[in-house]
Coordinates of C-alpha atoms in Angstrom, one line a residue:
Chain A
M1383 CA -0.1 -0.2 0.0
R1384 CA 0.8 3.5 -0.8
E1385 CA 2.4 5.8 2.4
Q1386 CA 1.2 9.1 3.0
L1387 CA 2.8 12.0 3.6
V1388 CA 1.7 12.9 6.9
Q1389 CA 2.0 16.4 8.9
F1390 CA 0.8 16.4 12.7
G1391 CA 1.5 18.6 16.1
E1392 CA 1.9 22.1 17.1
D1393 CA 0.5 24.0 13.8
G1394 CA 1.6 20.9 11.8
R1395 CA 5.3 20.9 11.9
L1396 CA 6.4 17.2 12.7
A1397 CA 7.0 15.9 9.4
G1398 CA 6.6 12.4 9.1
I1399 CA 5.9 8.9 6.5
L1400 CA 2.9 7.0 7.5
S1401 CA 3.0 3.1 5.8
P1402 CA -0.9 1.8 6.2
A1403 CA -0.8 -1.6 6.8
Q1404 CA -2.2 -4.6 4.5
N1405 CA -5.0 -6.0 6.0
D1406 CA -4.7 -3.8 8.8
E1407 CA -7.0 -5.1 11.7
Q1408 CA -7.9 -2.7 14.2
N1409 CA -6.0 -4.3 17.7
T1410 CA -3.2 -4.4 15.6
P1411 CA -0.2 -2.5 17.2
V1412 CA 1.0 0.2 15.2
L1413 CA 5.0 0.6 15.4
V1414 CA 6.7 4.2 15.6
F1415 CA 10.3 4.8 14.6
L1416 CA 12.6 7.3 15.8
N1417 CA 15.4 9.6 15.3
A1418 CA 18.9 8.1 15.9
G1419 CA 20.9 11.0 17.2
I1420 CA 20.0 13.9 14.3
V1421 CA 20.1 11.2 11.4
H1422 CA 16.9 12.4 9.8
R1423 CA 13.7 9.6 9.8
I1424 CA 15.2 7.1 7.0
G1425 CA 17.4 6.6 10.5
P1426 CA 20.8 5.3 9.7
N1427 CA 21.6 3.4 6.6
R1428 CA 18.1 4.2 6.2
L1429 CA 16.7 1.0 8.1
H1430 CA 13.3 3.0 9.4
V1431 CA 12.2 2.7 5.9
K1432 CA 13.1 -0.8 5.2
L1433 CA 11.7 -1.8 8.4
A1434 CA 8.5 0.0 8.1
R1435 CA 7.7 -1.5 4.9
A1436 CA 8.9 -4.5 5.9
F1437 CA 6.6 -4.7 9.1
S1438 CA 3.6 -2.9 7.1
A1439 CA 3.5 -5.7 4.7
Q1440 CA 2.7 -7.9 7.6
G1441 CA 0.1 -7.0 8.9
F1442 CA 1.3 -3.4 11.1
P1443 CA 1.0 -0.1 10.0
C1444 CA 4.5 1.6 10.9
L1445 CA 5.3 5.7 11.3
R1446 CA 8.1 7.5 11.0
F1447 CA 9.2 10.9 12.3
D1448 CA 11.6 14.1 12.5
L1449 CA 11.9 15.4 15.9
S1450 CA 12.0 19.4 15.9
G1451 CA 14.8 21.2 14.5
L1452 CA 15.7 17.1 12.9
G1453 CA 15.2 16.1 9.6
E1454 CA 12.5 17.5 7.4
S1455 CA 10.6 19.1 11.1
P1456 CA 11.3 22.6 11.8
A1457 CA 12.2 23.5 15.0
A1458 CA 10.1 24.3 18.0
A1459 CA 9.9 27.8 19.7
P1460 CA 12.8 28.0 22.3
G1461 CA 11.7 27.3 25.4
L1462 CA 12.1 23.6 26.3
G1463 CA 15.0 20.9 26.5
Y1464 CA 16.3 18.2 23.7
E1465 CA 14.7 15.6 26.3
Q1466 CA 11.4 17.7 27.2
Q1467 CA 10.7 18.2 23.7
S1468 CA 11.1 15.2 22.2
V1469 CA 8.5 14.5 25.1
V1470 CA 5.9 16.5 23.8
D1471 CA 7.5 15.8 19.7
V1472 CA 6.5 11.7 20.5
T1473 CA 3.5 12.3 22.4
A1474 CA 1.9 14.2 19.5
A1475 CA 3.0 11.2 17.0
V1476 CA 1.7 8.5 18.9
D1477 CA -2.4 11.2 19.2
F1478 CA -1.5 11.1 15.3
V1479 CA -1.5 8.1 15.0
M1480 CA -4.9 7.1 17.7
G1481 CA -6.6 9.8 15.6
R1482 CA -5.9 8.4 11.9
L1483 CA -6.1 4.8 13.2
G1484 CA -7.7 4.1 15.6
E1485 CA -7.0 3.7 19.4
R1486 CA -4.9 0.3 19.6
P1487 CA -1.6 -0.3 20.9
V1488 CA 1.6 1.6 20.3
I1489 CA 4.7 0.1 20.0
L1490 CA 8.1 3.1 19.4
A1491 CA 11.4 1.9 18.2
G1492 CA 14.4 3.5 18.4
I1493 CA 18.4 3.5 18.3
C1494 CA 20.5 4.9 21.2
S1495 CA 18.8 8.3 21.6
G1496 CA 15.7 7.3 20.1
A1497 CA 15.7 4.3 22.4
D1498 CA 16.1 7.0 25.7
N1499 CA 13.1 8.7 23.6
G1500 CA 11.0 6.0 24.1
Y1501 CA 12.3 4.9 27.5
R1502 CA 10.9 8.2 28.2
V1503 CA 8.2 8.7 26.9
A1504 CA 6.8 5.1 28.1
L1505 CA 6.8 6.2 31.7
L1506 CA 4.8 8.9 31.3
D1507 CA 2.4 7.7 28.9
E1508 CA 0.4 4.5 30.0
R1509 CA -0.7 4.0 25.4
I1510 CA 2.4 3.1 24.3
R1511 CA 2.3 -1.2 25.1
G1512 CA 5.8 -2.2 24.0
L1513 CA 8.9 -0.8 23.0
I1514 CA 12.1 -1.6 21.0
L1515 CA 15.1 -0.2 22.3
L1516 CA 18.7 -0.8 20.3
D1517 CA 20.9 0.1 22.6
P1518 CA 19.5 1.6 25.2
Y1519 CA 21.8 2.6 28.3
A1520 CA 24.0 0.1 29.9
Y1521 CA 25.9 -0.3 32.6
Q1522 CA 29.3 -2.3 33.9
N1523 CA 29.4 -5.1 35.6
T1524 CA 32.5 -7.8 36.9
T1525 CA 32.9 -9.4 34.0
A1526 CA 32.7 -6.7 31.3
Q1527 CA 34.7 -4.2 33.1
I1528 CA 37.6 -7.5 33.5
S1529 CA 37.6 -7.3 29.9
D1530 CA 36.7 -4.5 29.3
L1531 CA 40.1 -3.0 30.9
A1532 CA 42.0 -6.2 28.7
K1533 CA 40.8 -4.9 26.3
R1534 CA 42.6 -1.5 26.6
A1535 CA 45.5 -2.9 27.9
Q1536 CA 46.1 -4.7 24.7
D1537 CA 45.3 -1.6 22.7
P1538 CA 48.4 0.3 21.3
A1539 CA 46.8 3.5 20.2
R1540 CA 46.1 3.8 24.1
W1541 CA 49.5 3.1 25.1
R1542 CA 51.1 5.6 22.4
R1543 CA 49.6 8.3 24.5
L1544 CA 49.8 7.9 27.6
A1545 CA 53.4 7.8 27.0
G1546 CA 53.0 10.6 25.2
K1547 CA 51.3 12.6 28.2
L1548 CA 53.5 10.8 30.7
T1549 CA 57.0 12.7 28.4
S1550 CA 55.3 15.7 27.7
G1551 CA 54.8 16.6 31.5
T1552 CA 50.9 15.7 32.0
Q1553 CA 50.8 14.3 36.4
H1554 CA 50.5 10.5 36.5
K1555 CA 47.3 9.9 38.1
Q1556 CA 46.2 11.7 35.6
A1557 CA 47.8 10.3 32.7
E1558 CA 46.2 6.7 34.4
E1559 CA 42.7 8.2 34.2
E1560 CA 42.8 8.9 30.8
F1561 CA 44.1 6.2 29.7
F1562 CA 41.4 3.8 31.3
E1563 CA 38.7 6.9 30.9
D1564 CA 35.6 6.0 28.5
D1565 CA 35.9 6.5 25.1
N1566 CA 31.5 7.3 25.6
D1567 CA 29.5 10.7 26.5
R1568 CA 26.4 9.3 26.6
V1569 CA 24.9 10.0 30.0
A1570 CA 22.4 7.3 31.3
P1571 CA 20.3 7.6 34.8
P1572 CA 21.8 5.7 37.7
K1573 CA 21.3 2.3 37.5
E1574 CA 18.9 2.0 40.2
E1575 CA 16.7 4.3 38.5
F1576 CA 16.9 2.4 35.5
G1577 CA 15.9 -1.2 37.1
A1578 CA 13.0 0.6 39.0
D1579 CA 11.2 2.8 35.5
L1580 CA 12.0 -0.9 33.7
E1581 CA 9.9 -2.6 36.2
T1582 CA 7.2 -0.3 36.6
L1583 CA 6.6 -0.5 32.6
A1584 CA 7.2 -4.3 33.3
T1585 CA 4.3 -4.6 36.1
R1586 CA 2.2 -1.6 33.3
N1587 CA 2.1 -4.5 30.8
V1588 CA 4.7 -3.0 28.8
Q1589 CA 6.1 -5.7 26.9
I1590 CA 10.0 -4.5 25.9
C1591 CA 13.0 -6.0 23.1
L1592 CA 15.8 -5.0 24.5
L1593 CA 18.9 -5.2 21.6
Y1594 CA 22.5 -4.4 22.8
T1595 CA 25.6 -4.6 20.4
S1596 CA 29.0 -4.5 20.2
S1597 CA 29.1 -0.6 20.9
V1598 CA 27.8 -1.1 24.2
S1599 CA 30.3 -4.1 24.7
H1600 CA 32.5 -2.4 27.3
L1601 CA 29.5 -2.1 29.6
I1602 CA 27.5 -5.5 28.6
N1603 CA 28.8 -8.6 27.0
D1604 CA 26.6 -11.6 27.8
K1605 CA 22.6 -11.3 28.5
V1606 CA 22.8 -13.5 31.1
Q1607 CA 24.3 -10.3 32.7
F1608 CA 21.9 -7.7 32.5
G1609 CA 19.8 -10.5 34.5
K1610 CA 22.4 -10.5 37.2
T1611 CA 22.6 -6.3 37.2
F1612 CA 19.0 -5.8 37.7
G1613 CA 19.0 -8.9 39.7
K1614 CA 16.5 -7.6 42.9
F1615 CA 13.8 -5.7 40.0
D1616 CA 10.7 -7.9 39.1
F1617 CA 10.8 -8.1 35.2
G1618 CA 7.8 -10.4 35.2
S1619 CA 8.3 -12.2 31.4
A1620 CA 7.7 -8.5 29.9
L1621 CA 11.9 -8.0 29.2
S1622 CA 13.9 -9.5 25.8
V1623 CA 17.4 -8.2 26.5
D1624 CA 19.8 -10.4 23.8
V1625 CA 23.2 -9.0 23.3
L1626 CA 24.4 -9.0 18.9
S1627 CA 28.1 -8.6 20.0
H1628 CA 28.8 -9.4 16.0
V1629 CA 27.1 -6.3 14.9
D1630 CA 27.4 -2.8 15.2
H1631 CA 25.6 0.4 16.6
I1632 CA 23.7 1.3 13.9
Y1633 CA 23.6 -1.9 11.9
T1634 CA 26.1 -1.4 9.0
E1635 CA 25.9 -5.0 7.2
L1636 CA 23.7 -5.9 5.1
S1637 CA 22.9 -9.0 7.2
A1638 CA 22.7 -7.5 10.6
Q1639 CA 20.0 -5.3 8.6
S1640 CA 18.6 -9.6 8.0
E1641 CA 19.0 -9.8 11.9
L1642 CA 17.4 -7.3 13.1
A1643 CA 14.2 -7.3 11.1
D1644 CA 14.3 -11.0 12.0
R1645 CA 14.3 -11.0 15.7
I1646 CA 12.1 -8.1 16.1
R1647 CA 9.6 -10.2 13.6
G1648 CA 9.5 -13.0 16.2
W1649 CA 9.1 -10.4 19.4
L1650 CA 6.2 -9.1 17.3
K1651 CA 4.8 -12.4 15.9
T1652 CA 4.8 -14.1 19.9
T1653 CA 4.5 -10.8 21.5
S1654 CA 0.6 -10.2 23.1
F1655 CA 0.5 -6.3 23.1
R1656 CA -2.8 -5.7 25.3
Chain B
M75 CA 9.1 23.8 2.2
T76 CA 6.4 21.6 1.0
P77 CA 6.5 17.1 0.5
I78 CA 5.4 16.7 -2.3
Y79 CA 5.0 12.8 -3.8
F80 CA 5.6 13.1 -7.8
G81 CA 7.2 10.7 -10.0
P82 CA 5.0 7.1 -12.1
T83 CA 2.5 6.9 -9.7
E84 CA 3.7 3.0 -9.1
K85 CA 7.4 4.3 -8.7
P86 CA 6.4 7.6 -6.8
L87 CA 9.4 10.2 -6.0
Y88 CA 10.1 11.9 -2.6
G89 CA 10.8 15.0 -2.8
V90 CA 10.5 18.9 -0.9
F91 CA 9.7 22.3 -2.7
H92 CA 11.4 25.2 -1.2
P93 CA 9.9 28.4 -3.2
A94 CA 11.2 31.5 -3.4
H95 CA 10.9 33.9 -0.9
V96 CA 11.7 36.6 -2.7
R97 CA 10.7 37.2 -6.8
A98 CA 13.8 37.1 -8.8
A99 CA 13.5 38.1 -12.5
R100 CA 16.3 36.5 -13.9
A101 CA 17.3 33.7 -11.0
P102 CA 17.8 30.7 -12.0
A103 CA 15.0 27.5 -10.3
I104 CA 17.3 25.1 -8.3
L105 CA 17.5 21.2 -9.4
L106 CA 19.5 19.9 -6.2
C107 CA 20.6 15.8 -6.7
N108 CA 22.0 13.5 -4.0
P109 CA 24.8 12.0 -3.9
F110 CA 24.5 8.0 -2.9
G111 CA 24.5 5.9 0.5
V112 CA 26.1 7.4 3.5
E113 CA 27.2 10.7 1.8
A114 CA 23.8 11.0 1.3
I115 CA 22.1 11.1 4.8
R116 CA 25.9 13.3 4.9
A117 CA 24.0 15.9 3.1
F118 CA 21.1 15.9 4.1
R119 CA 21.2 18.6 6.7
I120 CA 23.1 20.9 3.7
F121 CA 21.1 19.8 0.8
R122 CA 18.2 21.5 3.1
I123 CA 20.4 24.5 4.0
L124 CA 21.5 24.8 0.6
A125 CA 18.3 24.7 -1.2
E126 CA 16.6 27.3 1.7
K127 CA 19.5 29.3 0.6
F128 CA 18.6 29.7 -3.1
A129 CA 14.6 29.7 -1.4
Q130 CA 15.9 33.1 0.3
A131 CA 17.4 34.5 -2.7
G132 CA 15.0 34.2 -4.8
S133 CA 15.2 31.2 -6.8
P134 CA 13.0 27.8 -5.7
A135 CA 14.6 24.7 -5.4
L136 CA 13.2 21.4 -5.2
R137 CA 15.7 18.5 -3.6
F138 CA 14.4 14.7 -3.3
D139 CA 15.2 11.4 -3.2
Y140 CA 16.2 8.3 -6.5
Y141 CA 13.7 6.0 -6.4
G142 CA 15.7 2.6 -4.4
T143 CA 16.7 5.5 -2.2
G144 CA 16.1 7.5 0.9
D145 CA 12.0 8.0 1.1
S146 CA 10.5 7.3 -2.3
A147 CA 9.4 4.5 -3.0
G148 CA 11.8 0.5 -4.0
D149 CA 14.3 -1.6 -2.6
C150 CA 17.9 -0.4 -2.6
A151 CA 18.7 -3.5 -5.2
Q152 CA 16.4 -1.2 -7.4
M153 CA 18.6 1.8 -7.4
S154 CA 21.0 1.9 -10.7
V155 CA 22.3 4.6 -12.7
A156 CA 19.7 4.9 -15.6
G157 CA 17.1 4.9 -12.8
A158 CA 18.3 8.0 -10.9
T159 CA 19.4 9.8 -14.6
E160 CA 15.7 9.0 -15.5
N161 CA 14.9 10.4 -11.9
I162 CA 16.2 14.0 -12.6
L163 CA 14.9 14.1 -15.9
T164 CA 11.7 14.0 -14.2
A165 CA 12.4 15.6 -11.3
H166 CA 13.8 18.6 -13.9
Q167 CA 10.4 18.4 -15.2
E168 CA 8.5 18.4 -11.4
L169 CA 10.1 21.6 -10.6
I170 CA 9.2 23.4 -14.1
D171 CA 5.7 22.7 -13.7
I172 CA 5.3 23.6 -10.1
S173 CA 7.6 26.4 -10.4
G174 CA 6.9 28.0 -13.6
A175 CA 11.4 28.4 -14.5
N176 CA 12.1 28.6 -17.6
R177 CA 15.1 27.8 -16.2
V178 CA 16.7 25.5 -14.2
V179 CA 20.1 24.9 -13.3
W180 CA 21.0 21.6 -11.3
V181 CA 23.6 21.0 -8.2
G182 CA 25.3 17.4 -7.7
L183 CA 27.0 16.5 -5.2
R184 CA 29.4 13.8 -5.5
L185 CA 27.5 10.6 -7.6
G186 CA 24.9 13.5 -7.7
A187 CA 27.6 15.4 -10.1
L188 CA 28.2 12.0 -12.3
F189 CA 24.8 11.3 -12.8
A190 CA 23.4 15.1 -13.8
L191 CA 26.4 14.8 -16.7
L192 CA 24.8 11.9 -17.4
A193 CA 21.5 13.2 -17.3
S194 CA 22.4 16.0 -19.2
Q195 CA 22.6 14.6 -22.5
A196 CA 18.6 13.6 -23.2
R197 CA 18.8 17.7 -23.2
P198 CA 15.7 18.8 -21.3
K199 CA 14.7 21.7 -21.8
G200 CA 15.1 25.0 -19.7
L201 CA 18.3 23.1 -18.7
A202 CA 20.7 26.8 -18.0
G203 CA 23.8 24.8 -16.1
L204 CA 25.7 22.4 -13.8
A205 CA 27.1 23.0 -11.0
L206 CA 29.6 19.4 -10.0
W207 CA 29.5 19.8 -6.5
D208 CA 33.2 17.2 -6.0
P209 CA 31.9 15.0 -8.6
V210 CA 32.4 11.3 -9.0
V211 CA 33.4 10.8 -12.2
L212 CA 35.2 7.8 -12.0
G213 CA 33.1 4.6 -11.4
A214 CA 35.3 2.6 -11.2
D215 CA 37.8 3.7 -8.5
Y216 CA 34.2 4.9 -6.3
L217 CA 33.1 1.5 -6.0
R218 CA 36.8 0.7 -5.1
D219 CA 36.5 3.5 -2.3
L220 CA 33.4 2.8 -1.6
K221 CA 35.2 -1.1 -0.8
T222 CA 37.4 0.3 1.2
A223 CA 35.3 2.8 2.7
H224 CA 33.4 -0.2 4.4
V225 CA 36.2 -2.0 5.8
A226 CA 38.0 1.3 7.5
G227 CA 35.3 1.2 8.9
L228 CA 33.8 -2.2 10.6
A229 CA 37.4 -2.7 11.1
Q230 CA 37.5 1.0 13.4
V231 CA 34.3 -0.1 15.0
F232 CA 35.2 -3.3 15.5
D233 CA 38.6 -3.0 16.8
Q234 CA 40.2 -5.5 14.1
S235 CA 42.4 -5.6 11.8
E236 CA 41.2 -5.2 8.3
G237 CA 42.4 -8.3 7.5
V238 CA 40.7 -9.8 10.2
I239 CA 37.6 -7.8 8.7
L240 CA 38.1 -9.2 5.6
S241 CA 39.1 -12.9 6.8
K242 CA 35.3 -12.8 8.3
R243 CA 33.2 -12.2 5.6
K244 CA 31.1 -14.6 3.2
D245 CA 31.4 -12.2 0.8
A246 CA 35.3 -11.1 1.1
N247 CA 35.2 -8.8 -2.2
F248 CA 31.9 -6.9 -0.5
A249 CA 31.1 -5.9 -3.8
S250 CA 26.5 -5.9 -3.7
E251 CA 27.1 -3.5 0.4
A252 CA 29.2 -0.4 1.3
S253 CA 28.4 1.1 4.6
G254 CA 25.1 0.1 5.5
F255 CA 23.7 0.0 1.7
L256 CA 23.2 -2.8 -0.4
L257 CA 24.6 -2.4 -4.3
G258 CA 22.7 -3.6 -6.9
K259 CA 24.1 -5.7 -9.9
E260 CA 22.5 -3.3 -12.6
F261 CA 24.0 -0.1 -10.4
R262 CA 27.6 -1.8 -10.3
D263 CA 27.5 -2.9 -14.1
Q264 CA 26.2 0.3 -14.7
M265 CA 29.2 2.3 -12.6
L266 CA 31.7 -0.2 -14.1
D267 CA 30.9 1.1 -18.1
F268 CA 31.1 4.4 -17.2
D269 CA 33.6 6.6 -18.5
L270 CA 33.1 9.9 -19.7
S271 CA 33.5 9.1 -23.3
Q272 CA 29.3 8.8 -22.6
I273 CA 28.9 12.3 -22.1
A274 CA 29.4 13.3 -25.7
S275 CA 28.3 16.6 -25.9
R276 CA 27.6 19.7 -24.3
P277 CA 26.3 19.0 -20.7
A278 CA 25.2 22.6 -20.7
R279 CA 25.4 26.4 -21.6
S280 CA 27.7 26.9 -18.4
V281 CA 29.2 24.0 -15.9
A282 CA 30.9 25.1 -12.8
I283 CA 33.8 22.5 -10.7
I284 CA 33.5 23.0 -7.6
T285 CA 36.3 21.0 -6.2
G286 CA 39.1 20.7 -3.4
E287 CA 41.1 18.1 -6.0
E288 CA 42.3 17.5 -9.4
Q289 CA 39.9 17.4 -11.8
H290 CA 42.1 17.1 -15.7
E291 CA 40.7 14.4 -16.5
L292 CA 36.9 16.2 -16.7
V293 CA 38.1 19.1 -17.2
S294 CA 39.9 18.4 -20.1
H295 CA 36.6 16.3 -21.8
L296 CA 34.7 19.2 -20.9
E297 CA 36.6 21.0 -23.1
S298 CA 35.8 18.6 -25.8
V299 CA 33.2 19.4 -25.8
S300 CA 33.2 22.8 -25.9
T301 CA 31.8 23.0 -22.5
D302 CA 32.3 26.5 -20.5
I303 CA 33.7 24.9 -17.2
T304 CA 34.8 28.0 -13.9
L305 CA 36.2 26.0 -11.8
Y306 CA 35.8 27.2 -7.1
E307 CA 38.9 25.3 -5.8
E308 CA 37.0 24.2 -2.1
E309 CA 39.3 23.5 0.8
K310 CA 40.1 19.7 0.5
T311 CA 39.1 18.9 4.3
Q312 CA 35.7 17.3 3.5
S313 CA 34.0 17.5 6.7
W314 CA 30.6 16.8 6.5
N315 CA 32.0 13.4 4.7
A316 CA 32.7 11.8 7.3
D317 CA 31.9 9.1 10.6
A318 CA 32.7 11.8 12.9
A319 CA 30.4 14.1 10.8
M320 CA 26.8 12.0 11.3
N321 CA 26.3 12.9 15.1
A322 CA 26.9 16.2 14.2
F323 CA 25.4 19.8 13.0
V324 CA 28.9 19.6 10.6
V325 CA 27.7 22.3 7.5
P326 CA 30.7 23.1 4.8
V327 CA 29.5 26.9 4.9
G328 CA 32.8 28.1 2.6
S329 CA 31.9 25.6 0.3
L330 CA 27.6 26.0 -0.4
D331 CA 29.0 29.7 -0.8
L332 CA 31.1 29.1 -3.7
V333 CA 28.4 26.9 -4.6
S334 CA 26.2 29.6 -4.4
T335 CA 28.6 32.5 -5.9
A336 CA 29.2 30.1 -9.3
V337 CA 25.3 28.7 -9.9
G338 CA 24.5 33.5 -9.7
K339 CA 27.1 34.0 -12.0
M340 CA 25.8 31.8 -15.0
R341 CA 24.4 33.0 -17.3

């Protein structure tokens, strides 16, 4: 079925493309794809287009759109910060799909900052019945920490930088800290907060698919770790977690893109979103 | 700006029309021709800004996605050189129809420049000039560069040597994919077949080349088909065309000014 250009939100500012479902049924969930970083709505490697067309052909309507100030959507009036404005925009997208398609479960899907925005909105909006979180917040445990430190110690570039700093007069302690510092500057909420939030969502019966890739292997490199890290929380059967250590953050390889589509398809098929 | 679908109903193309903000009698309409693959994603914001810059100066502008790319219909496998060339001609006519302009200048970035050169050979009515920005003109070299960038990118993200990356993949030649995008057989064959002899007639009255690289072969060929060429030297660093730019608002302001100047001087 032909895709439709749509505009919604305040003054119709937010621009998106709706992929109507083939053989649409009233209660079939709608998938909403959220921007990854500042990449416009087609997604890294055109991933959102590929997934939206694949899933709409299988009966799931899909919306991809641009947050304020990204892609084809102009910036909002100053006032709200990025996170608050994203919540307003995603909520407007949910209002739009409900109005256009009728009340039905909504699943938010996103990579990295898209996952973060989906998680934030789901906590506030009970219409969200599912989340596909690709490289959401991750927290290091001992196993990953040891593995990560060993890897850093084998990185010649780090040793060269350390030697350069020590010979150029940088204080020993500072150089040592920089040798082990994390390259990733993404700020996650405290682990306890993230775990409690996931538990709240699980209690509300929000179904959550979390997929981690090699980009966070210094934090999590095995799905068993996730269970240990959040062992004190009760997620019931709402969470599906896996680590794809052979895949990069934006699913660059075509085989990785196929694997992602297969995993989401399998999760959609075996999950009830009521 | 207005998002539109245009072209054949069964193969709709996605585009965005930027109407002129002011009336400027001699200002041509501008058709922006995308690069390919990851470069098209990196250039998205730049083209949006460039289109708006032209619109503010009195030139209506259209940017669009080739069939099988971006938000246009079609799978990546269906994207081809011949198809993209045909899409430029369709977009050219669409721009004339919606803007009422009788003169159009095409701005082609990277592979979009090659597509524009090829499309110009159909001699569409109203084509007044070509601005070729960092043009790709050697198909085989371009395919080789795509492979190099793909392997280097994977080596970096997986923290492995390029040799390890190559040895672990079934398609070790990476002939059919590059940095997240499928390269269809037709596309690859047409790229390998391309050479400048396919530009047998003068592409347009005015041609500008905006580049930081030597383009002797292209310049000499265009001169041989009696083209009036103006060269604009760009800084060598393509800051927009790097992995780091994917998550940063990098816009090559100097290059945008050069492109605007080049188009403004076309008669």
